[in-house]
mmCIF file of C-alpha atoms in Angstrom:
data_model
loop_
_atom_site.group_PDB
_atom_site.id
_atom_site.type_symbol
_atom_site.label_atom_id
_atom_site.label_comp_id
_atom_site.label_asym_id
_atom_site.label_seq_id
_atom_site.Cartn_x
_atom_site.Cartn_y
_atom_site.Cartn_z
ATOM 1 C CA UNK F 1 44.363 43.510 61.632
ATOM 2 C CA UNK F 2 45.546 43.067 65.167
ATOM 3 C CA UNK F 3 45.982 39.748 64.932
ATOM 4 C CA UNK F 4 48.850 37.812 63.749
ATOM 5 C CA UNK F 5 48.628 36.109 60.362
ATOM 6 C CA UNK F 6 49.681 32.677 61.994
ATOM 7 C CA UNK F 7 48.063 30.673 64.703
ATOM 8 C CA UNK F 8 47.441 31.900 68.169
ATOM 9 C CA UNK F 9 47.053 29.048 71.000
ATOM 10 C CA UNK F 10 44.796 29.446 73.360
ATOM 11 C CA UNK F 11 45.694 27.057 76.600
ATOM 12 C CA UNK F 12 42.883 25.616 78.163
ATOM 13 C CA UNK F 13 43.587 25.172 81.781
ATOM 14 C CA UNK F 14 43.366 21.729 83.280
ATOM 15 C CA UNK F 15 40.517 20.666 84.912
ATOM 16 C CA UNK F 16 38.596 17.887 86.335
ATOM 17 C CA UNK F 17 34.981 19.427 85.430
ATOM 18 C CA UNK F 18 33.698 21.009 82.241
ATOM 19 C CA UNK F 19 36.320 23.296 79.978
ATOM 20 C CA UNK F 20 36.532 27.456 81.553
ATOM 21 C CA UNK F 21 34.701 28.528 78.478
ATOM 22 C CA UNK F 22 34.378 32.126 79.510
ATOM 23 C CA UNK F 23 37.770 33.035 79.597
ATOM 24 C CA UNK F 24 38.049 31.330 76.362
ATOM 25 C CA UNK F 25 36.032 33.869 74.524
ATOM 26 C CA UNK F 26 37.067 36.491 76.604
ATOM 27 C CA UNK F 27 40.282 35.704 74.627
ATOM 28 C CA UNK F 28 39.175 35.451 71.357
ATOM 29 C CA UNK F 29 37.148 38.987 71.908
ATOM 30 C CA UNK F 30 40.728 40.624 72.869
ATOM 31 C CA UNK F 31 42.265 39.261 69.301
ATOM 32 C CA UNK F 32 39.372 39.781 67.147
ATOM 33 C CA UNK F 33 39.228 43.808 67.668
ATOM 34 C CA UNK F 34 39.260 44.419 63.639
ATOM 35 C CA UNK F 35 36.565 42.071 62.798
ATOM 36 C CA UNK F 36 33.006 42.760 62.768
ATOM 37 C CA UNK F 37 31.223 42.022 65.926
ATOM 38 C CA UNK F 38 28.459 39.980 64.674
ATOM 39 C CA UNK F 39 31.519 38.042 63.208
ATOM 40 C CA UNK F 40 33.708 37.785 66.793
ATOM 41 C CA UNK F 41 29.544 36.676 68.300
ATOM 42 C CA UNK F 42 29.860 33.768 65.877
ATOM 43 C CA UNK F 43 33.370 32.720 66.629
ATOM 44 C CA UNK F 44 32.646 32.871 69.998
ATOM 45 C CA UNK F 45 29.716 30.344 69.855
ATOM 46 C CA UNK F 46 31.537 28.171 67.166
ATOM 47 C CA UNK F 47 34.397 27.809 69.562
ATOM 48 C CA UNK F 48 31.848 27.151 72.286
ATOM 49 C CA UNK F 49 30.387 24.681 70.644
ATOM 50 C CA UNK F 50 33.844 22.533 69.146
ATOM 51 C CA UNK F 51 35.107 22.686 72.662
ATOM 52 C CA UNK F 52 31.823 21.506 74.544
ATOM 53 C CA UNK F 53 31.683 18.671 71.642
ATOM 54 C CA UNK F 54 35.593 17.751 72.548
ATOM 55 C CA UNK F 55 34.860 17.528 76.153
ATOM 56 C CA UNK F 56 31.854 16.116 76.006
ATOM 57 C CA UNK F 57 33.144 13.174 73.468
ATOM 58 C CA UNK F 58 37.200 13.220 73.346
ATOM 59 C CA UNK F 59 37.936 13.357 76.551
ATOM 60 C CA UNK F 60 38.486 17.137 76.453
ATOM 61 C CA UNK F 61 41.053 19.715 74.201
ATOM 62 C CA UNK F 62 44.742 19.167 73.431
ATOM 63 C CA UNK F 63 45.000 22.663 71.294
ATOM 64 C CA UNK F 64 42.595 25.444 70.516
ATOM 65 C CA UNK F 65 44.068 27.664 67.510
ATOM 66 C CA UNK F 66 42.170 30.660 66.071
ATOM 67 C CA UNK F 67 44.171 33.010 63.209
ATOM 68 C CA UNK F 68 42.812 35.218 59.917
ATOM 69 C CA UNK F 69 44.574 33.464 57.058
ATOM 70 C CA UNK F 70 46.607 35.915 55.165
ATOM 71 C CA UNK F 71 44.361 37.417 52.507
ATOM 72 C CA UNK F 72 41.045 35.654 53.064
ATOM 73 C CA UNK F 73 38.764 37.914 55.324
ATOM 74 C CA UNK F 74 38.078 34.671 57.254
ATOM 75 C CA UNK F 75 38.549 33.514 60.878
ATOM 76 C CA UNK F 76 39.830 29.932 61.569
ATOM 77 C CA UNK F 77 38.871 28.219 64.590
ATOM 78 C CA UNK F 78 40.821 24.646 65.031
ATOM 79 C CA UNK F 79 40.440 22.735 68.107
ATOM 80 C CA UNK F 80 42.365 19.367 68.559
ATOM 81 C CA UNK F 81 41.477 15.942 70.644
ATOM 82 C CA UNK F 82 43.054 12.664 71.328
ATOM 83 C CA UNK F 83 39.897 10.439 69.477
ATOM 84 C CA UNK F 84 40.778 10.620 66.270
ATOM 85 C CA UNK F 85 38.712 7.624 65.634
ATOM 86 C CA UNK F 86 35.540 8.983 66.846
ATOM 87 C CA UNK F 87 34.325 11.897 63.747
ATOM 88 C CA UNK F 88 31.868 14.202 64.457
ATOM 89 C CA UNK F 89 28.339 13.397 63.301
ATOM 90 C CA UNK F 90 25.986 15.927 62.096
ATOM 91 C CA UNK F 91 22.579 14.549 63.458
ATOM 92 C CA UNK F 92 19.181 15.673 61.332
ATOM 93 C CA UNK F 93 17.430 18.272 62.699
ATOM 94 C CA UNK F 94 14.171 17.632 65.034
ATOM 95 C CA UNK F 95 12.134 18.030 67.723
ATOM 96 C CA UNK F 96 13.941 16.764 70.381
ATOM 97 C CA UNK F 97 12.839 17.221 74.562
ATOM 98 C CA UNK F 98 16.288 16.900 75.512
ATOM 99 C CA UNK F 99 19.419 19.295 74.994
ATOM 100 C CA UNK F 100 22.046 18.506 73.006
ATOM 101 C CA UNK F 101 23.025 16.321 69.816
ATOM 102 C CA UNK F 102 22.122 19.661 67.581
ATOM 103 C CA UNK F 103 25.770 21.114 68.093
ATOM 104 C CA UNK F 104 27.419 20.655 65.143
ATOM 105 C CA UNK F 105 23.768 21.342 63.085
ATOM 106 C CA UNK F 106 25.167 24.850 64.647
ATOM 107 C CA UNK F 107 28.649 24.667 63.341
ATOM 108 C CA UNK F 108 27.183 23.460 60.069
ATOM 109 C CA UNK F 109 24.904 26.758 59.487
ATOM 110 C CA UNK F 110 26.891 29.529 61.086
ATOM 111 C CA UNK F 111 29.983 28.314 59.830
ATOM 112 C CA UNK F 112 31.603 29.214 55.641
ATOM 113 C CA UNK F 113 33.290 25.632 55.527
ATOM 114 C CA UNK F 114 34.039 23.104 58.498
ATOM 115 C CA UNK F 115 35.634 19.477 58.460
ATOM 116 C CA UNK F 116 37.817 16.987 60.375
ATOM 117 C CA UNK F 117 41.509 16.314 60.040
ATOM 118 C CA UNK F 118 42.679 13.132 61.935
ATOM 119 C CA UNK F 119 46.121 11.368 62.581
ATOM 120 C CA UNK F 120 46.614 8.220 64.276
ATOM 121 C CA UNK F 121 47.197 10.096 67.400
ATOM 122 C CA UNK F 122 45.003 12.799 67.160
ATOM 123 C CA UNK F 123 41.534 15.013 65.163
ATOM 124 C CA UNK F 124 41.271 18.338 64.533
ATOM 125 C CA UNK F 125 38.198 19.729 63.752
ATOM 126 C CA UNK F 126 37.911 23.269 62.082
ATOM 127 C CA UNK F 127 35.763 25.899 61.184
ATOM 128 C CA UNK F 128 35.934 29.356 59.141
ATOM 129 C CA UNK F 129 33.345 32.047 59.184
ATOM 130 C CA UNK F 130 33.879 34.775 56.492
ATOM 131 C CA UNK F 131 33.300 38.206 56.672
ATOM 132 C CA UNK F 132 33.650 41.369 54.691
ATOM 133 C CA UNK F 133 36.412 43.639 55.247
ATOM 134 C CA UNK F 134 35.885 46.850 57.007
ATOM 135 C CA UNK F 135 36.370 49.748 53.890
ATOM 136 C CA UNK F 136 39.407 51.655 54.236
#
């Protein structure tokens, strides 16, 4: 794989307005080269979506980390805020006229295994999405 077996930071760049979430997956595209595609699609809209939710309820990201775990065929997405008392809520799904709210319904589905990890300074809130090896 062409990515390292430990965490690689992505730093968001400060802003006043919504996170730069194109260059974000532009990022993750450039370190995900050996996984499959539909795979590097997912993590793309997983981080999307964990980012939007941080900014649009934590006051924004402290860390983004994305890394394969050594000898899992698994991404890990991991993206910290400074609420750790506010955990994410998955909302039932249904018809709803407005956007939003079904975010983590997303994570939930697409995702092999998600959760929160909190501090008294600070939540992380991580997902994996597996896939199968490419055959050598």
């Amino acid at each position: 794989m062409s990515v390292d077996h430990r965490p690689d930071d992505y730093d968001f760049p400060v802003t006043s307005g919504p996170p730069a979430l194109a260059p974000m997956r532009a990022w993750l595209r450039e370190r995900l080269v050996d996984v499959p595609a539909e795979t590097v699609a997912d993590a793309e809209l997983l981080a999307t979506e964990l980012v939007t939710n941080a900014y649009r309820h934590a006051d924004g990201v402290l860390a983004f980390r994305m890394w394969l775990p050594d000898g899992r065929s698994v991404v890990r997405l991991e993206i910290d805020d400074g609420r750790p008392q506010l955990l994410p809520e998955v909302r039932e799904e249904r018809p709803r006229p407005e956007p939003g709210g079904r975010g983590l319904l997303l994570v939930k589905a697409l995702s092999s295994a998600w959760g929160v990890r909190h501090s008294a300074t600070r939540k992380t809130t991580w997902a994996e999405l597996s896939f199968a090896p490419a055959p050598r």
